[in-house]
mmCIF file of C-alpha atoms in Angstrom:
data_model
loop_
_atom_site.group_PDB
_atom_site.id
_atom_site.type_symbol
_atom_site.label_atom_id
_atom_site.label_comp_id
_atom_site.label_asym_id
_atom_site.label_seq_id
_atom_site.Cartn_x
_atom_site.Cartn_y
_atom_site.Cartn_z
ATOM 1 C CA MET A 247 112.485 82.185 139.605
ATOM 2 C CA ARG A 248 110.834 79.619 137.341
ATOM 3 C CA GLN A 249 110.718 82.349 134.165
ATOM 4 C CA ARG A 250 114.222 82.472 134.860
ATOM 5 C CA SER A 251 115.010 78.996 135.164
ATOM 6 C CA ALA A 252 113.575 77.847 132.024
ATOM 7 C CA ILE A 253 114.890 80.828 129.968
ATOM 8 C CA ALA A 254 118.504 79.396 130.808
ATOM 9 C CA ARG A 255 117.651 75.919 130.355
ATOM 10 C CA ALA A 256 116.620 77.370 126.651
ATOM 11 C CA PHE A 257 120.019 78.637 126.317
ATOM 12 C CA VAL A 258 121.777 75.396 127.581
ATOM 13 C CA THR A 259 121.064 73.269 125.180
ATOM 14 C CA ASP A 260 122.231 75.767 122.478
ATOM 15 C CA PRO A 261 118.950 75.855 120.077
ATOM 16 C CA GLY A 262 119.188 77.350 116.462
ATOM 17 C CA MET A 263 116.139 79.276 117.317
ATOM 18 C CA LEU A 264 114.722 79.790 120.095
ATOM 19 C CA LEU A 265 110.675 80.623 120.552
ATOM 20 C CA MET A 266 109.938 82.760 123.784
ATOM 21 C CA ASP A 267 105.903 82.792 124.792
ATOM 22 C CA GLU A 268 106.038 85.919 126.953
ATOM 23 C CA PRO A 269 109.582 85.283 128.983
ATOM 24 C CA LEU A 270 108.888 88.107 130.712
ATOM 25 C CA ALA A 271 104.933 88.135 131.996
ATOM 26 C CA ALA A 272 105.732 86.755 135.238
ATOM 27 C CA LEU A 273 108.350 88.937 136.340
ATOM 28 C CA ASP A 274 108.456 92.204 138.244
ATOM 29 C CA ALA A 275 109.292 95.625 136.396
ATOM 30 C CA GLN A 276 113.058 95.664 137.859
ATOM 31 C CA ASN A 277 114.589 91.796 136.871
ATOM 32 C CA ARG A 278 112.144 92.472 133.127
ATOM 33 C CA VAL A 279 114.391 95.347 132.574
ATOM 34 C CA ILE A 280 117.083 93.005 133.840
ATOM 35 C CA LEU A 281 116.322 90.355 131.939
ATOM 36 C CA GLN A 282 115.587 91.900 128.790
ATOM 37 C CA ALA A 283 118.453 93.482 128.368
ATOM 38 C CA GLU A 284 120.256 90.208 129.134
ATOM 39 C CA LEU A 285 118.630 88.887 126.162
ATOM 40 C CA VAL A 286 119.108 91.172 123.601
ATOM 41 C CA ARG A 287 123.057 91.116 125.088
ATOM 42 C CA ILE A 288 123.211 87.236 124.128
ATOM 43 C CA TRP A 289 120.885 87.430 120.986
ATOM 44 C CA GLU A 290 123.846 90.449 120.040
ATOM 45 C CA GLN A 291 126.654 87.713 120.929
ATOM 46 C CA THR A 292 125.208 84.615 118.789
ATOM 47 C CA ARG A 293 122.726 85.977 116.206
ATOM 48 C CA LYS A 294 120.471 83.079 116.279
ATOM 49 C CA THR A 295 116.951 83.208 115.028
ATOM 50 C CA VAL A 296 114.550 84.672 118.781
ATOM 51 C CA ILE A 297 110.835 84.735 118.006
ATOM 52 C CA TYR A 298 109.112 86.770 120.449
ATOM 53 C CA ILE A 299 105.670 86.854 121.525
ATOM 54 C CA THR A 300 104.395 89.523 123.286
ATOM 55 C CA HIS A 301 100.681 90.877 124.294
ATOM 56 C CA SER A 302 101.720 93.847 125.449
#
């Protein structure tokens, strides 16, 4: 829940660029898939720069 809230807060400020370090790490498999799809949808709509860091 905290992870999703942090991501929502980041988008509220309408940044020009978004740096995401392990944004899906603390989520269960089902929510990870849902949130990843939502992040892609938001990126497709806004076309803002997103730097997405993952270790997997």
